[in-house]
Short mmCIF file of C-alpha atoms in Angstrom, two decimals:
data_model
loop_
_atom_site.label_atom_id
_atom_site.label_comp_id
_atom_site.label_asym_id
_atom_site.label_seq_id
_atom_site.Cartn_x
_atom_site.Cartn_y
_atom_site.Cartn_z
CA MET A 981 37.93 -2.59 10.40
CA SER A 982 38.38 0.55 8.55
CA ASN A 983 39.16 3.76 10.87
CA TYR A 984 36.16 6.09 10.17
CA THR A 985 35.99 9.73 11.59
CA CYS A 986 32.40 10.61 12.82
CA THR A 987 31.05 14.03 13.01
CA SER A 988 27.48 14.67 14.86
CA TYR A 989 24.86 17.36 14.05
CA SER A 990 21.80 18.08 16.07
CA SER A 991 19.74 19.33 12.91
CA ILE A 992 19.73 18.06 9.15
CA ASN A 993 19.83 21.38 7.94
CA ASP A 994 23.36 21.82 9.62
CA ILE A 995 24.54 19.30 6.96
CA ASP A 996 25.77 20.80 3.69
CA ASP A 997 23.95 19.88 0.75
CA ARG A 998 27.29 18.72 -1.04
CA VAL A 999 27.35 15.97 1.71
CA PHE A 1000 24.30 14.53 0.36
CA ILE A 1001 25.61 14.63 -3.20
CA ALA A 1002 28.95 12.99 -2.11
CA LEU A 1003 26.99 10.16 -0.46
CA ASP A 1004 24.65 9.93 -3.59
CA SER A 1005 21.80 10.14 -1.53
CA GLN A 1006 20.16 13.32 -2.79
CA ASP A 1007 18.11 11.45 -5.12
CA THR A 1008 16.80 8.74 -2.53
CA PHE A 1009 13.64 9.19 -0.63
CA TYR A 1010 14.17 8.01 2.76
CA PHE A 1011 17.70 9.34 2.98
CA SER A 1012 17.12 12.70 1.16
CA LYS A 1013 17.49 15.85 3.10
CA PRO A 1014 13.70 16.97 2.35
CA PHE A 1015 12.52 13.56 3.81
CA LEU A 1016 14.57 13.97 6.95
CA HIS A 1017 13.81 17.77 7.27
CA ALA A 1018 9.88 17.18 7.14
CA PHE A 1019 10.09 14.70 10.03
CA GLU A 1020 12.56 16.61 12.16
CA LYS A 1021 10.84 20.01 11.68
CA ALA A 1022 7.04 18.53 12.18
CA ASN A 1023 8.07 16.36 15.40
CA PRO A 1024 10.04 18.51 17.69
CA LEU A 1025 9.51 16.36 20.65
CA ILE A 1026 12.28 14.05 19.38
CA THR A 1027 15.93 14.85 19.80
CA TYR A 1028 17.56 14.32 16.59
CA THR A 1029 21.31 13.58 15.99
CA TYR A 1030 22.83 12.75 12.62
CA LEU A 1031 26.17 11.04 12.45
CA LEU A 1032 28.25 11.56 9.42
CA PHE A 1033 30.90 8.96 8.84
CA SER A 1034 33.95 9.88 6.70
CA LEU A 1035 36.86 7.74 5.41
CA ASN A 1036 40.05 10.00 4.25
CA ASP A 1037 37.87 13.16 4.71
CA LYS A 1038 35.17 11.93 2.17
CA PRO A 1039 31.65 11.24 3.40
CA VAL A 1040 30.66 7.51 3.17
CA ALA A 1041 27.79 7.09 5.68
CA LEU A 1042 25.00 8.78 7.43
CA ALA A 1043 23.24 7.50 10.60
CA ILE A 1044 20.15 8.94 11.73
CA THR A 1045 19.14 8.81 15.46
CA GLN A 1046 16.08 9.67 17.48
CA ALA A 1047 16.02 10.16 21.21
CA ILE A 1048 12.75 9.82 22.75
CA ASP A 1049 10.94 8.82 26.14
CA ILE A 1050 8.77 5.66 25.88
CA SER A 1051 6.36 3.97 28.47
CA LEU A 1052 7.25 0.02 28.73
CA ASP A 1053 4.32 -0.77 31.30
CA MET A 1054 2.06 -2.07 28.84
CA ALA A 1055 4.94 -3.77 26.97
CA SER A 1056 5.99 -5.60 30.08
CA GLU A 1057 2.50 -7.01 30.45
CA LYS A 1058 2.99 -8.89 27.18
CA VAL A 1059 6.03 -10.93 28.53
CA PRO A 1060 5.26 -14.34 30.03
CA LEU A 1061 6.20 -14.45 33.57
CA THR A 1062 8.11 -17.63 33.42
CA GLN A 1063 11.28 -16.51 35.15
CA GLN A 1064 11.58 -14.68 38.67
CA LEU A 1065 14.29 -12.37 36.95
CA ALA A 1066 11.94 -11.52 34.17
CA ARG A 1067 9.33 -11.02 36.92
CA SER A 1068 11.39 -8.63 38.76
CA ILE A 1069 12.44 -6.61 35.50
CA GLN A 1070 8.72 -6.12 34.80
CA CYS A 1071 8.09 -4.77 38.23
CA TYR A 1072 10.82 -2.35 37.62
CA LEU A 1073 9.48 -1.21 34.28
CA SER A 1074 5.91 -0.93 35.27
CA GLY A 1075 4.99 2.78 35.12
CA LYS A 1076 8.12 4.20 34.47
CA LYS A 1077 9.27 6.11 31.48
CA THR A 1078 12.62 5.13 29.64
CA HIS A 1079 14.66 7.53 27.49
CA ILE A 1080 15.73 5.51 24.41
CA LEU A 1081 18.11 6.22 21.66
CA VAL A 1082 16.87 4.78 18.37
CA CYS A 1083 19.10 4.38 15.28
CA GLY A 1084 16.41 4.51 12.61
CA ASN A 1085 13.02 6.30 12.32
CA ILE A 1086 10.25 5.42 14.83
CA PHE A 1087 7.71 6.39 12.46
CA LEU A 1088 8.82 3.96 9.77
CA SER A 1089 9.13 0.17 9.45
CA GLY A 1090 12.47 -0.81 7.63
CA ALA A 1091 16.18 -0.31 8.00
CA TYR A 1092 16.26 3.47 7.59
CA GLY A 1093 18.61 4.43 10.31
CA LEU A 1094 22.01 3.99 8.26
CA TYR A 1095 22.69 4.93 4.69
CA VAL A 1096 26.06 3.76 3.38
CA LYS A 1097 27.58 4.86 0.28
CA THR A 1098 27.76 2.08 -2.52
CA GLY A 1099 31.16 0.19 -2.30
CA ILE A 1100 31.86 0.79 1.54
CA ASP A 1101 31.70 -2.02 3.81
CA LYS A 1102 28.31 -1.62 5.60
CA ARG A 1103 29.42 -4.22 8.22
CA SER A 1104 32.48 -2.22 9.29
CA VAL A 1105 30.26 0.99 9.37
CA TYR A 1106 27.62 -0.56 11.78
CA ASP A 1107 30.79 -2.14 13.84
CA THR A 1108 31.79 1.85 14.19
CA LEU A 1109 28.11 2.75 15.07
CA SER A 1110 27.39 0.20 17.63
CA ARG A 1111 30.39 1.56 19.75
CA LYS A 1112 29.77 5.24 18.85
CA LEU A 1113 25.94 5.37 20.28
CA LYS A 1114 26.82 5.24 23.82
CA LYS A 1115 29.32 7.96 23.48
CA LEU A 1116 27.07 10.39 21.82
CA SER A 1117 26.89 13.86 23.48
CA ILE A 1118 23.14 14.45 23.65
CA PRO A 1119 21.18 16.49 26.36
CA LYS A 1120 19.79 13.58 28.16
CA LYS A 1121 21.70 10.34 28.59
CA PRO A 1122 19.64 7.14 27.13
CA SER A 1123 18.93 4.15 29.15
CA LEU A 1124 18.38 1.92 26.12
CA PHE A 1125 20.05 1.84 22.51
CA PHE A 1126 18.03 0.36 19.89
CA LEU A 1127 18.86 -0.63 16.39
CA LYS A 1128 15.72 -1.10 14.10
CA ASP A 1129 14.32 -2.94 11.43
CA PHE A 1130 16.56 -5.36 9.42
CA ASN A 1131 15.55 -8.00 7.04
CA ALA A 1132 17.56 -10.97 6.28
CA THR A 1133 19.92 -8.98 3.95
CA GLU A 1134 20.56 -6.05 6.14
CA ASP A 1135 21.08 -8.27 9.31
CA ALA A 1136 24.19 -9.76 7.69
CA SER A 1137 25.69 -6.37 8.41
CA ALA A 1138 23.98 -5.29 11.57
CA SER A 1139 24.34 -8.51 13.40
CA ILE A 1140 28.14 -7.39 14.46
CA ALA A 1141 26.66 -4.99 17.10
CA GLU A 1142 26.48 -8.35 18.97
CA LYS A 1143 29.80 -7.80 19.66
CA GLU A 1144 29.18 -4.57 21.64
CA HIS A 1145 26.53 -6.60 23.47
CA PHE A 1146 23.48 -5.70 21.50
CA GLN A 1147 20.88 -8.42 21.86
CA SER A 1148 18.49 -9.26 19.09
CA PHE A 1149 14.91 -9.95 18.65
CA THR A 1150 12.16 -10.42 16.00
CA VAL A 1151 9.46 -7.71 15.80
CA GLU A 1152 6.33 -7.94 13.59
CA PRO A 1153 6.91 -8.45 9.93
CA ASN A 1154 6.37 -6.12 6.95
CA MET A 1155 3.56 -7.84 4.98
CA ARG A 1156 4.49 -7.54 1.31
CA LEU A 1157 2.15 -7.97 -1.73
CA HIS A 1158 4.13 -8.80 -5.13
CA LEU A 1159 2.06 -7.47 -8.08
CA ARG A 1160 1.65 -9.66 -11.22
CA TRP A 1161 -1.66 -8.35 -12.44
CA LYS A 1162 -2.86 -5.77 -15.01
CA ASP A 1163 -5.70 -4.50 -13.02
CA PHE A 1164 -7.94 -5.17 -9.98
CA ASP A 1165 -10.40 -7.40 -11.76
CA SER A 1166 -7.35 -9.71 -12.82
CA TYR A 1167 -6.36 -9.38 -9.30
CA LYS A 1168 -9.61 -10.63 -7.70
CA ASN A 1169 -10.04 -13.41 -10.20
CA ALA A 1170 -6.65 -14.85 -9.14
CA LEU A 1171 -8.21 -15.20 -5.83
CA LYS A 1172 -10.00 -18.51 -4.30
CA SER A 1173 -13.64 -17.96 -3.94
CA LYS A 1174 -13.84 -17.12 -0.27
CA TYR A 1175 -11.25 -14.53 -0.33
CA ARG A 1176 -12.72 -13.01 -3.39
CA VAL A 1177 -15.98 -12.74 -1.55
CA LYS A 1178 -14.26 -10.80 1.22
CA VAL A 1179 -12.64 -8.34 -0.98
CA ASN A 1180 -16.19 -7.71 -2.89
CA ARG A 1181 -17.94 -7.43 0.40
CA ALA A 1182 -15.54 -4.72 1.55
CA ASP A 1183 -16.21 -2.69 -1.47
CA THR A 1184 -19.95 -3.27 -1.17
CA LEU A 1185 -20.11 -2.06 2.54
CA SER A 1186 -17.95 0.91 1.84
CA LYS A 1187 -19.73 2.16 -1.32
CA ASN A 1188 -21.14 5.10 0.44
CA LEU A 1189 -17.91 6.42 1.26
CA THR A 1190 -16.35 9.22 -0.40
CA VAL A 1191 -12.59 9.00 -1.24
CA ARG A 1192 -10.53 12.04 -1.93
CA SER A 1193 -6.66 12.79 -2.35
CA LEU A 1194 -5.59 15.91 -0.44
CA SER A 1195 -3.07 18.63 -1.29
CA ALA A 1196 -0.88 20.01 1.17
CA PRO A 1197 -3.10 22.99 2.19
CA GLU A 1198 -6.17 20.55 2.39
CA ILE A 1199 -4.18 18.27 4.75
CA ARG A 1200 -3.51 21.42 7.12
CA SER A 1201 -6.90 22.72 6.94
CA ASN A 1202 -8.13 19.18 8.28
CA LYS A 1203 -5.14 18.50 10.57
CA ASP A 1204 -7.34 18.55 13.75
CA SER A 1205 -9.98 15.96 12.83
CA LEU A 1206 -7.05 13.74 11.02
CA GLN A 1207 -4.98 13.79 14.06
CA LEU A 1208 -7.90 12.53 16.09
CA LEU A 1209 -8.42 9.78 13.52
CA TYR A 1210 -4.70 8.80 13.83
CA ASN A 1211 -4.83 9.00 17.55
CA ASN A 1212 -7.73 6.37 17.51
CA VAL A 1213 -5.24 4.03 16.14
CA THR A 1214 -2.18 4.79 17.96
CA SER A 1215 -4.08 4.37 21.24
CA LYS A 1216 -4.23 0.60 20.87
CA ALA A 1217 -0.74 0.23 20.22
CA VAL A 1218 1.38 -1.94 22.80
CA PHE A 1219 4.34 0.82 23.17
CA ASN A 1220 3.25 4.28 24.22
CA THR A 1221 5.65 6.13 21.86
CA LEU A 1222 5.29 9.69 20.41
CA THR A 1223 2.57 10.17 17.59
CA ILE A 1224 3.49 11.45 14.20
CA THR A 1225 1.92 15.11 13.47
CA ILE A 1226 -0.27 15.46 10.28
CA GLU A 1227 1.99 18.44 9.68
CA THR A 1228 4.61 16.03 8.55
CA TYR A 1229 2.57 14.92 5.46
CA ALA A 1230 1.82 18.46 4.48
CA LEU A 1231 5.63 19.16 4.38
CA LEU A 1232 6.21 15.85 2.75
CA LYS A 1233 3.55 16.54 0.13
CA ASN A 1234 4.92 20.16 -0.59
CA ALA A 1235 8.58 18.53 -1.11
CA PHE A 1236 7.48 15.28 -3.14
CA LYS A 1237 4.23 16.07 -4.54
CA ASP A 1238 2.61 13.06 -6.41
CA ARG A 1239 5.04 10.58 -4.43
CA ILE A 1240 3.08 11.18 -1.39
CA ILE A 1241 -0.39 9.87 -1.10
CA PHE A 1242 -2.85 11.08 1.28
CA LYS A 1243 -6.39 9.78 1.03
CA THR A 1244 -9.43 10.55 3.12
CA TYR A 1245 -12.57 8.44 3.47
CA SER A 1246 -15.85 10.44 4.42
CA ARG A 1247 -19.44 9.51 5.24
CA GLY A 1248 -21.45 12.44 4.20
CA GLU A 1249 -19.62 15.56 5.84
CA MET A 1250 -17.83 13.19 8.29
CA LEU A 1251 -14.38 12.18 7.85
CA VAL A 1252 -14.29 8.56 9.03
CA GLY A 1253 -10.46 7.75 7.94
CA PHE A 1254 -7.53 8.39 6.12
CA SER A 1255 -4.62 6.34 4.56
CA THR A 1256 -1.17 7.26 3.57
CA ALA A 1257 1.62 5.88 1.23
CA PHE A 1258 4.81 6.65 -0.37
CA ILE A 1259 5.73 5.95 -3.87
CA VAL A 1260 9.52 4.35 -3.68
CA ASP A 1261 11.61 2.69 -6.40
CA ASN A 1262 8.87 0.67 -7.85
CA VAL A 1263 7.27 0.08 -4.44
CA LEU A 1264 4.18 1.48 -3.09
CA ASP A 1265 5.11 1.79 0.79
CA ALA A 1266 1.78 2.18 3.03
CA HIS A 1267 2.34 4.44 5.86
CA PHE A 1268 -0.04 5.46 8.73
CA ILE A 1269 -3.84 5.48 8.86
CA GLY A 1270 -6.59 7.09 10.89
CA LEU A 1271 -9.85 5.56 11.68
CA ASN A 1272 -13.31 6.02 13.12
CA TYR A 1273 -13.80 2.57 14.71
CA GLU A 1274 -17.65 2.97 14.86
CA PHE A 1275 -17.89 3.69 11.40
CA ASN A 1276 -15.16 0.85 10.45
CA LYS A 1277 -17.61 -1.71 11.75
CA THR A 1278 -20.37 -0.56 9.32
CA ASP A 1279 -18.73 0.65 6.52
CA ALA A 1280 -15.51 -1.53 6.34
CA VAL A 1281 -13.44 1.50 6.09
CA TYR A 1282 -10.00 -0.62 6.94
CA GLN A 1283 -10.68 -3.23 4.65
CA ARG A 1284 -11.56 -0.68 1.79
CA MET A 1285 -8.31 1.05 2.38
CA LEU A 1286 -6.32 -2.03 1.82
CA ASN A 1287 -8.36 -2.75 -1.38
CA ASP A 1288 -7.57 0.70 -2.43
CA TYR A 1289 -3.96 0.23 -1.74
CA ILE A 1290 -3.77 -2.68 -4.16
CA ARG A 1291 -5.81 -0.60 -6.72
CA GLN A 1292 -3.35 2.19 -6.25
CA GLY A 1293 -0.53 0.00 -6.73
CA LEU A 1294 -1.57 -1.60 -9.98
CA SER A 1295 -2.75 1.77 -11.35
CA LEU A 1296 0.73 2.94 -10.75
CA GLY A 1297 2.52 -0.15 -12.11
CA VAL A 1298 4.54 -0.69 -9.20
CA LYS A 1299 6.26 -4.08 -8.65
CA GLU A 1300 5.23 -4.54 -4.91
CA ILE A 1301 3.12 -2.91 -2.14
CA ASN A 1302 4.64 -2.96 1.47
CA LEU A 1303 1.36 -2.90 3.47
CA GLY A 1304 3.59 -2.58 6.41
CA ARG A 1305 3.12 -4.09 10.27
CA THR A 1306 -0.11 -4.78 12.23
CA ALA A 1307 -2.98 -6.73 11.18
CA SER A 1308 -0.96 -9.32 9.48
CA GLU A 1309 -3.75 -11.82 9.08
CA ILE A 1310 -6.05 -9.56 7.48
CA LYS A 1311 -3.26 -8.61 5.07
CA SER A 1312 -2.37 -12.06 4.29
CA THR A 1313 -5.91 -12.96 3.10
CA LEU A 1314 -5.01 -10.43 0.46
CA GLY A 1315 -2.02 -12.30 -0.69
CA ALA A 1316 0.84 -10.28 1.37
CA VAL A 1317 3.77 -12.33 2.58
CA PRO A 1318 5.83 -11.59 5.75
CA GLU A 1319 9.19 -10.09 5.48
CA GLN A 1320 10.92 -10.93 8.74
CA LEU A 1321 12.52 -8.22 10.86
CA ARG A 1322 15.02 -8.04 13.54
CA CYS A 1323 15.98 -5.57 16.08
CA TYR A 1324 19.01 -5.00 18.23
CA ILE A 1325 18.72 -3.46 21.86
CA LYS A 1326 21.31 -2.64 24.63
CA HIS A 1327 21.04 -1.17 28.05
CA ARG A 1328 23.78 1.56 28.98
CA ARG A 1329 24.73 -0.22 32.03
CA THR A 1330 26.57 -3.61 31.67
CA ALA A 1331 24.83 -5.19 34.78
CA ALA A 1332 21.67 -3.87 33.52
CA ASN A 1333 22.16 -5.23 30.21
CA MET A 1334 22.79 -8.61 31.62
CA LEU A 1335 19.52 -8.54 33.59
CA PHE A 1336 17.73 -7.67 30.28
CA LYS A 1337 18.78 -10.90 28.52
CA PRO A 1338 15.98 -13.06 30.05
CA LEU A 1339 13.62 -10.41 29.26
CA VAL A 1340 14.76 -9.91 25.55
CA ARG A 1341 14.68 -13.81 25.08
CA GLN A 1342 11.13 -13.88 26.08
CA ILE A 1343 9.69 -11.17 23.51
CA GLU A 1344 7.25 -12.83 21.46
CA MET A 1345 5.30 -11.46 18.40
CA THR A 1346 1.58 -11.93 18.08
CA GLU A 1347 0.95 -15.22 16.45
CA TYR A 1348 -1.29 -15.15 13.40
CA LYS A 1349 -2.52 -17.52 10.65
CA GLN A 1350 -0.79 -16.89 7.27
CA HIS A 1351 -3.41 -17.44 4.50
CA THR A 1352 -2.72 -18.62 1.10
CA PRO A 1353 -5.67 -16.84 -0.97
CA PHE A 1354 -4.42 -17.43 -4.59
CA LYS A 1355 -5.61 -20.09 -6.71
CA LYS A 1356 -2.78 -22.62 -7.77
#
């Protein structure tokens, strides 16, 4: 393996712009300085550390880490009590906050924790990274180290972390829809009858909703209402992590203009939902949403959002829509297929890491029915 030197930074603004040019990442989206700056500035409860890897004094890779406190009590309830050891671990976790260091972005679904310059062996960088994380000098020592979210291609490199006793487990898949239609009517015509009826019914129920695209100033002027809608959704999550601030989207909108999509759904004067998405390399990446669940029942707000993601993707001419995690079955009724993802976790203490193995093995994702909605 190569001998990399590693320099750590506590703010993205401390890294010279020339580093991003040397890495060839200045024109990327998720690893560009403006993108990382928006998340850092708008979400100050996270402790950020950026690791710059160099070879022969030349930048070759950048790792993004976030340190946060999470509550594992709800997550432990999801694990079946089939082993005495697992039961004792659950008792330990119940009601406790755990400080965790994540290599990646807790607000994104995908492998956005490490950027490696073309031509550099990614596996060797992950090898160095997996050894470096435990030695990081940050204000509060983490109990857990977490590498997230790798598809089959990325996992071929990241799996080397198992040498450092990281344990792998699967997480909810990204649901991806590959576009091959000229417009929304063509898409609907490709659906089997019962699935086309569901799409049309959502549009009918939501016909009284007003849909608007917001600018950065408009996002800020509505941030309190938008934050409440977003919090409605996150309150149902298994893990009690930090919530993204609406200011993040205002900063992103200022930096990336039309590549940031922020739509609101209103019933009369009342905001009842919002959806967000990023346009990245011929892909429409759906991001967070907010919902008023009372109106969602009567006006099919969420299903309308999904329909609109497809309309937007077709209008933009992208090749694919990443509808993200959660609600996998509903998304599969629209034709989305799963992209399997894997994560790696490690406890700081060797003995505790051994105790964690049975718990990690029992982590199971929510089962769902994968539909096949298209005509043959």
